[in-house]
Each structure stands twice: as structure tokens, then as C-alpha cells.
Coordinates of C-alpha atoms in Angstrom, one line a residue:
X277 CA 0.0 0.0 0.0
X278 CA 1.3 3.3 -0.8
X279 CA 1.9 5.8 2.5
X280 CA 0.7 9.0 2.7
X281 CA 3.0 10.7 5.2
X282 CA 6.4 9.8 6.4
X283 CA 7.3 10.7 9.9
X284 CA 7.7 9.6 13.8
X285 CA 6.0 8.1 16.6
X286 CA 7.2 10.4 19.3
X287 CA 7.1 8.3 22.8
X288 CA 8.7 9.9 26.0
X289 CA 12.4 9.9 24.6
X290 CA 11.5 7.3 22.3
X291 CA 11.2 8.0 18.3
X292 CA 9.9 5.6 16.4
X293 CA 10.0 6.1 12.5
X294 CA 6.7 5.5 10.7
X295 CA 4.8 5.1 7.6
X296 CA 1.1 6.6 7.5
X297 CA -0.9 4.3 5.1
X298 CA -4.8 4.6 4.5
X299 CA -7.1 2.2 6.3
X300 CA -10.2 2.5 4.3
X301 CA -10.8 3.0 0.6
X302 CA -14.3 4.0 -1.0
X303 CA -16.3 2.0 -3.1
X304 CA -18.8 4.7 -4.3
X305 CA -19.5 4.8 -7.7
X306 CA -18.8 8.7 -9.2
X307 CA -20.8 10.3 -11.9
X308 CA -19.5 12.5 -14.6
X309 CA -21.4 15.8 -15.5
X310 CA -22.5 15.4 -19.5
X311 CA -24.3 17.8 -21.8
X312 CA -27.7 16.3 -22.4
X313 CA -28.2 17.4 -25.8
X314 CA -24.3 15.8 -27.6
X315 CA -23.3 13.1 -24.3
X316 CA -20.5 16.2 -24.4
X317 CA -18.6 16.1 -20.6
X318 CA -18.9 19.1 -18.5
X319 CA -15.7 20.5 -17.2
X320 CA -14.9 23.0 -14.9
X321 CA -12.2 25.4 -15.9
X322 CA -10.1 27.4 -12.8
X323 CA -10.7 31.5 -13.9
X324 CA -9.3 34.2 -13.1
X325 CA -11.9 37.2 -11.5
X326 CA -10.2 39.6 -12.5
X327 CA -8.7 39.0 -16.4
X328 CA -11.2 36.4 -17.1
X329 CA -8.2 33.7 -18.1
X330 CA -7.9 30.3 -17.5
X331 CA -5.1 29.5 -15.2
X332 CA -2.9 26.6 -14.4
X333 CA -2.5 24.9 -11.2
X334 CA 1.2 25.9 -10.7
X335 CA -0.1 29.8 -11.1
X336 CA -2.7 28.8 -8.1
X337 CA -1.5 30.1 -4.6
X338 CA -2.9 29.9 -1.1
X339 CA -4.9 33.3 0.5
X340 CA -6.8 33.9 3.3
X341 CA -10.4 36.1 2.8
X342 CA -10.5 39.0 5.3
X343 CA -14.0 40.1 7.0
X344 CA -14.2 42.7 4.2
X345 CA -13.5 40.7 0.9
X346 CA -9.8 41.2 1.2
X347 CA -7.5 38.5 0.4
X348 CA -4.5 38.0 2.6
X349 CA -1.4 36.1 0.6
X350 CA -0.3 33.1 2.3
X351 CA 2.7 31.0 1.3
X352 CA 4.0 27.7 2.1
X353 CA 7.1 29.3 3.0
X354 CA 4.8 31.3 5.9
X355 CA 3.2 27.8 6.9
X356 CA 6.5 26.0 6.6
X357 CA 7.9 28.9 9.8
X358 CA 5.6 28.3 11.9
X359 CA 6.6 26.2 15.4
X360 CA 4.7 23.0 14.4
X361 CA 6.3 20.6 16.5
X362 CA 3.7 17.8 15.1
X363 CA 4.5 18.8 11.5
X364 CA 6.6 15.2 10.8
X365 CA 5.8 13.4 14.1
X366 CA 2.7 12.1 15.9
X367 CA 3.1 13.1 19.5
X368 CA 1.4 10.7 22.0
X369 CA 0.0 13.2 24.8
X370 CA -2.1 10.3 26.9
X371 CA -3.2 6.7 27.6
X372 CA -6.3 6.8 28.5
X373 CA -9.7 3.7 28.1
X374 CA -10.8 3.3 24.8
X375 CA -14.8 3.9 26.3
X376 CA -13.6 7.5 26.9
X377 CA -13.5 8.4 23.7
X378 CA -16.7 9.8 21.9
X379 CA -17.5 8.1 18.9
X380 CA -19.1 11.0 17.5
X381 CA -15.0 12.2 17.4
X382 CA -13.7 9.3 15.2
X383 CA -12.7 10.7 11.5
X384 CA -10.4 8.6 8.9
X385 CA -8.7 6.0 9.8
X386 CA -4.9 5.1 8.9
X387 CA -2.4 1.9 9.3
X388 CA 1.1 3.2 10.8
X389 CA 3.8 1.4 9.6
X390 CA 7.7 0.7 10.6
X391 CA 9.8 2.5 8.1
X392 CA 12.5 0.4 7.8
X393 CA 14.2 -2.4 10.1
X394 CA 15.6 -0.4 13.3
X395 CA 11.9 0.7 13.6
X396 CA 10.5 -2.6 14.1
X397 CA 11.9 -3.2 17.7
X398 CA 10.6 0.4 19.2
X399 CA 7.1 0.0 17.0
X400 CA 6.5 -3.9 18.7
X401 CA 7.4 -2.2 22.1
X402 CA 4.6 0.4 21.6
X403 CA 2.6 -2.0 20.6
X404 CA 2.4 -4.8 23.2
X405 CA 2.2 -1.2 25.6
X406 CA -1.0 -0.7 24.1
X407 CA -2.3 -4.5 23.9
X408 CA -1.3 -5.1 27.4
X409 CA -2.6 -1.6 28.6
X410 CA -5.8 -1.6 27.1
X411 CA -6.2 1.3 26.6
X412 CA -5.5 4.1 23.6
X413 CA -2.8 7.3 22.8
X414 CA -4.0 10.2 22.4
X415 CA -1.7 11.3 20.0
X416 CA -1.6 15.3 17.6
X417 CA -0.1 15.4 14.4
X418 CA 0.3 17.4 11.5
X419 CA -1.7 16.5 7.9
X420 CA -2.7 18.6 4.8
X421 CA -2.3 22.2 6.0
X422 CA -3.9 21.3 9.8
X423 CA -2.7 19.7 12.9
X424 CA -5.4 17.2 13.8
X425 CA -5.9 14.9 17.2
X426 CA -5.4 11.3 16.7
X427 CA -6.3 8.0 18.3
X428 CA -3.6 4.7 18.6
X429 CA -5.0 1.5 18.9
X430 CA -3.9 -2.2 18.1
X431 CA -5.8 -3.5 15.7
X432 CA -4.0 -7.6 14.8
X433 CA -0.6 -6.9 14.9
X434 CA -0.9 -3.4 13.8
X435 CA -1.0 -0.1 15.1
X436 CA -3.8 1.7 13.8
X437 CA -4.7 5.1 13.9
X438 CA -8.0 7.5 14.2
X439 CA -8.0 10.9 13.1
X440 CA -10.3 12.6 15.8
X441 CA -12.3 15.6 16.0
X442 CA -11.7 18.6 18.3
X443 CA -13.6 18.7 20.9
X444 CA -15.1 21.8 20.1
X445 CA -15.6 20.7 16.9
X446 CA -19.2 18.2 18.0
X447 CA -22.0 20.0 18.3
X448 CA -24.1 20.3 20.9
X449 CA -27.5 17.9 20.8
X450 CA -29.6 20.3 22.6
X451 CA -33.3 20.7 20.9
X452 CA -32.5 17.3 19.1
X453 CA -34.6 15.2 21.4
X454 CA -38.3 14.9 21.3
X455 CA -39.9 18.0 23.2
X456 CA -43.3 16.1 24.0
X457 CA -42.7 14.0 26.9
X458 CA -42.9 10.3 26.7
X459 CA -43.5 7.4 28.7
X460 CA -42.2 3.7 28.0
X461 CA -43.9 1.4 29.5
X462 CA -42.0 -2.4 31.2
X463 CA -44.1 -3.9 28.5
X464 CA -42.8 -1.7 25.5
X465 CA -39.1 -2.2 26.6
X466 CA -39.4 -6.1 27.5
X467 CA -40.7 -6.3 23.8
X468 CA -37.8 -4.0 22.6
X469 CA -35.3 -6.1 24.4
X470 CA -37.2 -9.5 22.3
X471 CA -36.4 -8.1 19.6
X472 CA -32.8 -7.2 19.9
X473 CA -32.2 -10.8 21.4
X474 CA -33.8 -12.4 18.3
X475 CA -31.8 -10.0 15.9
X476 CA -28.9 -11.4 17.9
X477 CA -25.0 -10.6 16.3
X478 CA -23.8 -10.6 12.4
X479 CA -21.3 -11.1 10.5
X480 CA -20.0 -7.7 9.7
X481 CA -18.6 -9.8 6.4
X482 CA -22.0 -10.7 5.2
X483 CA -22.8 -6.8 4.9
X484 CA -22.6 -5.2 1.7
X485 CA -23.8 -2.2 -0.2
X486 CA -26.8 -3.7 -2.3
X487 CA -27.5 -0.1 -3.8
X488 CA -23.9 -0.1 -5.3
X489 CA -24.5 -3.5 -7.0
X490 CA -27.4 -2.3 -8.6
X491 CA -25.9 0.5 -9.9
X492 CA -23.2 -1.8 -11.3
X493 CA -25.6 -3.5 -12.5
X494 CA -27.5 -0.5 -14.4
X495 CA -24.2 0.6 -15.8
X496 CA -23.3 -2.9 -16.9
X497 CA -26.4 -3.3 -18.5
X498 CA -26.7 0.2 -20.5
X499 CA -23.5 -0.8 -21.7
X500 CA -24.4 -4.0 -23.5
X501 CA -27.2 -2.5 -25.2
X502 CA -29.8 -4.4 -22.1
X503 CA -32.8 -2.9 -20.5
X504 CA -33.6 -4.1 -16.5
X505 CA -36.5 -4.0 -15.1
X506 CA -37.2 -1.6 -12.1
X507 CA -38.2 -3.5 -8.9
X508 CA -41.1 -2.5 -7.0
X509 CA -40.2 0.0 -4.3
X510 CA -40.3 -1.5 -0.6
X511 CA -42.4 0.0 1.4
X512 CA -40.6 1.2 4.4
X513 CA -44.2 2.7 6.5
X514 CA -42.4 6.1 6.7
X515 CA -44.8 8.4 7.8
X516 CA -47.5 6.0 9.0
X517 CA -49.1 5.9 12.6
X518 CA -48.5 2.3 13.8
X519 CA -49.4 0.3 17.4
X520 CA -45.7 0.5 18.9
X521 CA -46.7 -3.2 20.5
X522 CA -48.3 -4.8 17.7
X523 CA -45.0 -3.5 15.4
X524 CA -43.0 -4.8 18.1
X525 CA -44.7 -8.3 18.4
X526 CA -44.7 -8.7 14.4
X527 CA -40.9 -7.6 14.3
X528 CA -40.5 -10.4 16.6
X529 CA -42.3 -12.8 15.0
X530 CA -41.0 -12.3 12.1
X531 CA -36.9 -12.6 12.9
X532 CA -37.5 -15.5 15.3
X533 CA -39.4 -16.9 11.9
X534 CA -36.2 -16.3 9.4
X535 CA -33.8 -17.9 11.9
X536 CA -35.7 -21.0 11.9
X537 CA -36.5 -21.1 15.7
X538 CA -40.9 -21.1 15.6
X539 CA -43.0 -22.1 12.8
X540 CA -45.4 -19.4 11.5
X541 CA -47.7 -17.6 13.3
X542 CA -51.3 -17.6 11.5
X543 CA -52.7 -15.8 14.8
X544 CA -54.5 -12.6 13.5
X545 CA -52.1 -9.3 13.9
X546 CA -53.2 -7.1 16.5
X547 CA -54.2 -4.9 13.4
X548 CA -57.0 -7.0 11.8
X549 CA -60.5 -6.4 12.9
X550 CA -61.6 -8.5 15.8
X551 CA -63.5 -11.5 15.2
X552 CA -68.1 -10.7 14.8
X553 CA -66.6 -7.0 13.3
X554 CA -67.9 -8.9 9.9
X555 CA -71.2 -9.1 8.4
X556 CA -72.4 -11.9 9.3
X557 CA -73.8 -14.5 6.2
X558 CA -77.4 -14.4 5.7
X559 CA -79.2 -17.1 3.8
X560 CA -82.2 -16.5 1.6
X561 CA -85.5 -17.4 1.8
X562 CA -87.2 -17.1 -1.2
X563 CA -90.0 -19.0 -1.9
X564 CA -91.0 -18.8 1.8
X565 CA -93.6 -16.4 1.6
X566 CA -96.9 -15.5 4.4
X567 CA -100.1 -14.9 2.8
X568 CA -100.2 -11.6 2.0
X569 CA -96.6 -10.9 2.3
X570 CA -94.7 -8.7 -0.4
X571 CA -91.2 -9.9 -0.1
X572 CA -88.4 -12.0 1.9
X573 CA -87.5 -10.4 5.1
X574 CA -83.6 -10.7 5.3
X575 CA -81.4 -10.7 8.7
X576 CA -79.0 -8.2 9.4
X577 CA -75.6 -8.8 11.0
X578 CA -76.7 -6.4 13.9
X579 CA -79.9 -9.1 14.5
X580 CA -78.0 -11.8 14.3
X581 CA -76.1 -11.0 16.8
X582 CA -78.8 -9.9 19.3
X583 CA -80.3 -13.5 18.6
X584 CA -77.3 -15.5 18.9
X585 CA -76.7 -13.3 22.4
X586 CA -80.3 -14.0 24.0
X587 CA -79.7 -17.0 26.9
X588 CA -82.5 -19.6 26.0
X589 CA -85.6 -19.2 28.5
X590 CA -85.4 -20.8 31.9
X591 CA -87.9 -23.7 32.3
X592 CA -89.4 -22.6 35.2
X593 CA -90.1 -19.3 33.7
X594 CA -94.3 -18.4 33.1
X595 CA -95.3 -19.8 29.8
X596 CA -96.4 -16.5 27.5
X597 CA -99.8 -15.7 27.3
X598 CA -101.9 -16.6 24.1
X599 CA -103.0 -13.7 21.8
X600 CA -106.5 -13.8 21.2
X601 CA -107.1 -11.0 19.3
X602 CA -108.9 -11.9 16.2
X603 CA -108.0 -11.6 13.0
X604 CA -108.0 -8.7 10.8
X605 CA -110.9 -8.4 8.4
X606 CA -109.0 -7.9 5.6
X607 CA -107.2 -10.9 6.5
X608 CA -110.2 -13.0 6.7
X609 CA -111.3 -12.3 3.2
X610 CA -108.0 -12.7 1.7
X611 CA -108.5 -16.2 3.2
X612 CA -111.9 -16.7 2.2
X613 CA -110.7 -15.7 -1.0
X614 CA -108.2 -18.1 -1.0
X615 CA -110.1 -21.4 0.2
X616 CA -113.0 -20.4 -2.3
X617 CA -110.4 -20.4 -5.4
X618 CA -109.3 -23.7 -4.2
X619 CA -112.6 -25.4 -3.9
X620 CA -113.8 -24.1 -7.3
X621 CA -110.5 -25.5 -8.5
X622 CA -110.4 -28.6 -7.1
X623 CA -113.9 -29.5 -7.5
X624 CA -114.9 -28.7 -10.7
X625 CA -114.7 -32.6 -12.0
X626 CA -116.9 -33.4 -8.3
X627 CA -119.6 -30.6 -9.9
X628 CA -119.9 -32.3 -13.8
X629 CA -120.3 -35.5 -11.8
X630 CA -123.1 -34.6 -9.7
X631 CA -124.8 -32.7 -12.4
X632 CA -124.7 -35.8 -14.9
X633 CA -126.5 -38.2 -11.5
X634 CA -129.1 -35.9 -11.1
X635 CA -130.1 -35.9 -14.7
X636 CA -130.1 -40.0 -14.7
X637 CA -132.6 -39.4 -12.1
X638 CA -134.8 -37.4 -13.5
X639 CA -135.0 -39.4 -16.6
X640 CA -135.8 -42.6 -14.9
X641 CA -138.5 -40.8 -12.4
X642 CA -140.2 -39.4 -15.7
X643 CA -140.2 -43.1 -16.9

């Protein structure tokens, strides 16, 4: 790996000559600006304010910008003056536990290296310090125009470093937090910790950047001419009101269920309606008319209910009284009615019958 920075490990008395090598490299794929009209690449050419010309980089210098617009001339000849003990070294200031320092300080990370054989014995030294220690140097160096604050830890048989932020660099979280107060109940946070059991560890391996891929992918694919098909959008519930619980108890569910330890779970979710919510089924009765009667009267759910709810009568309880009113006398003709249609119609052979005896008789009386 190429280094970055050549320098020394100052420890106490001790000097230790090092090489500063990067720890972590980026994967992000980069875009180029392009005229949409020709596919043409857009390029951004370094001007001149004042005479409007294009410049070169070795005609670029180094100026500070006053309150008032002004630009003060600086040099690296004015830089290079100034009493920078950490310009080549990386002085260790502390030991202190690696829980004291605030993650919200850790920047880029670095691999320091021996330079060269007489470094190896004072780099081990500082090394098995540090592993037996444990704990970290706070160490300030010297990168890129700035002097910085660093972090030494082992990391294998290597001394890594952590380029820290000033302390008074990290902002202040004040009016960050929710303002409404809220209460979590044992219930809430015994379903919380569920789920972070379940979850359990991973394998920081396994992790990778799936949104890269696909864009490798796309490109890969626009090259040879192919067309892919956009997936369907997960929905991620941004933005919708959910039962903290009932999210809780499905999140379980449903990580205990990919690692294999309970077989599905058809219980309803707390989120369905509750069971007699439904219309209940009604049946038809066509056909079974009253006299009278005009249509089918159907059951709603509502009555269904009430019916299936009513306790059956106690058989000690007083028998209901009979009606006796009589009937209407609309009614009784519409019966009348109906019994008169019937004998005409079933005794209309009975009728031809009698006629034709009474005729016989006549004849043979007149004989």
C-alpha cells in the first residue's frame, strides 16, 4: 500500500519512525457531468476574476479572505515557519480507556507502519504497551495544512490510527430530542429487548452495499445495449401511525421466523378487525312467503347478533300468554278468497259429476 505521510512516533524519549498508510478506501461509484443534448462532458475550468483567463494549477497560490472581501497572501514558506512541532511526528499526549473516547469524534482511519528495520523493535514495544494496557494514545499530528488529534489503537498486529475531531468541533444535541414527553412502559421495553435478542450478532462480512451492486448492474447493463426492469419500491411505513406493540410483536415474529426457531404464526395481527366485526352470512329465503306478504325479510348482522346473544328461556319461567285477538278483516277475506279459489278449482270434475246423477234421475222418475 502506498503511504501518505512519512514521519515519527514520538514516545517519551523514544522515536519511532513510521509510515502513515490509509485504512479505508471508497467504493462509491462517481458520476461525470455530460451535456444532455451531444453526451459532451462538463468540465470546470479554474478563472481568473479579475482577467477572465484560464489558469494553471502551478499559477494557483494559497490566500486567506479577510471580514471585508480582502484576500491576505499566504505561502507555504509562511506555513512551513511556523513552530509545528507535530508537522513530521505524531506526538502521544495520553493513555487513557478506549470507552472515553466519543465516537461521535472518530474521522479517517490510517495503518502506521515501521519505516525500515531499526523501527521494528521500538514499533513492537509500543505495541504490546498498548495490547497489554488496554487502553488508547491520544496522540496530535500534522496532515494537509492542519494539525489534527489522533487516536492509537492495536488493531491484529498493527498499530492503527483514528484521526479525531476537536472537541469543540461536536455540536451540541440540545433541541435534538423529542420535546413532548414520553413514557415507555415495562411492557414496550421487555418487547424491545425481544427483539434485539432475536436480531442477535452478524457477520460484519455478510454486509454489503446492495444499492452499489445495482448500480453496477444499471451501468453494466446500459453498456451491452440491455434494458432491466425496475423493482417495486419496498415500502418502508415512513410516515405512517402504527401500534408500537403490535409492530414490536410482528418484528419479533418475524426474525425469530427467518432464523428458523418457531414455525409461522397464523394468529390474527393485532391490526386485523376482531373477530363478529364482519357481516355476518345471511341465507335466503325465497319461496318462503306468508299470505299476504310482499317480499323476503332478510337478517342483518346487527340481528343476528342480538339472537345468537339471547340466553335460552329458563324452564321454570311463566309460559307467555296466548294472543286472542282476532283476525283482521281484511285478512279473513284474503282467506276466504283463497279457500273459495281452491274449492272451485279442485272441484270442478266433483260438480260435472253430480250434475250428470241428477239428470239420470230425472230421466228414470219421468219413466
Amino acid at each position: 500500500m502506498r503511504s501518505i505521510w512519512n514521519g515519527a512516533i514520538s514516545f517519551g524519549l523514544v522515536s519511532i519512525p513510521i509510515k502513515l498508510v490509509n485504512a479505508t478506501e471508497n467504493h462509491s461509484i462517481s458520476f461525470r457531468q455530460i451535456h444532455l443534448a451531444d453526451g459532451g462532458r462538463i468540465r470546470y475550468r479554474k478563472v481568473c476574476e479579475i482577467d477572465e483567463q484560464e489558469v494553471t494549477a502551478a499559477e494557483i497560490g494559497k490566500a486567506y479572505e479577510d471580514a471585508d472581501g480582502s484576500m491576505i497572501p499566504i505561502t507555504d514558506e509562511d506555513l512551513g515557519s511556523l513552530p509545528l512541532p507535530t508537522a513530521k511526528t505524531i506526538e502521544i499526549v495520553a493513555f487513557v480507556p478506549a470507552a472515553s473516547i466519543d465516537p461521535l469524534q472518530m474521522d479517517a482511519a490510517y495503518y502506521l507502519a515501521a519505516n525500515g528495520v531499526p523501527a521494528a523493535k521500538p514499533y513492537t514495544l509500543l505495541r504490546e504497551a498498548l495490547r497489554r494496557s488496554r487502553k488508547v494514545a491520544l496522540a496530535k499530528y500534522a496532515l494537509r495544512g492542519r494539525e489534527r488529534l489522533g487516536m492509537l489503537r492495536v488493531v491484529d498486529d498493527v498499530i492503527a490510527m483514528h484521526g479525531l475531531l476537536w472537541p469543540d468541533e461536536i455540536r451540541s444535541p440540545e433541541g435534538v430530542a423529542p420535546e413532548a414527553g414520553v413514557t415507555v412502559r415495562d411492557a414496550e421495553l421487555d418487547l424491545a429487548d425481544a427483539l434485539m435478542d432475536t436480531l442477535g450478532e452478524v457477520d460484519m462480512d455478510s454486509l454489503h452495499d446492495d444499492y452499489r451492486e445495482a448500480v453496477e448492474e444499471l451501468v453494466a447493463a446500459k453498456a451491452e445495449g440491455r434494458t432491466l426492469e425496475p423493482e417495486k419500491a419496498r415500502d418502508s411505513g415512513r410516515g405512517k401511525v402504527i401500534d408500537l406493540v403490535a409492530a414490536l410483536e410482528k418484528s419479533v415474529r418475524a426474525a425469530r421466523k427467518s432464523r428458523g426457531e418457531e414455525p409461522e404464526d397464523k394468529t390474527p395481527e393485532p391490526s386485523e378487525e376482531p373477530a363478529g366485526a364482519s357481516m355476518a352470512e345471511v341465507t335466503s329465503l325465497d319461496g318462503r312467503r306468508k299470505p299476504g306478504g310482499t317480499g323476503t325479510k332478510r337478517k342483518t348482522a346487527s340481528a343476528a347478533g342480538k339472537t345468537a346473544a339471547k340466553k335460552p328461556k329458563s324452564t321454570t319461567s311463566r309460559a307467555p300468554a296466548k294472543k286472542s285477538a282476532p283476525r283482521s278483516a281484511a285478512k279473513k277475506r284474503a282467506t276466504a278468497t283463497a279457500a273459495k279459489k281452491t274449492t272451485e278449482t279442485s272441484g270442478t270434475k266433483t260438480t260435472g259429476k253430480s250434475a250428470a246423477k241428477k239428470t239420470t234421475s230425472r230421466k228414470r222418475a219421468s219413466a
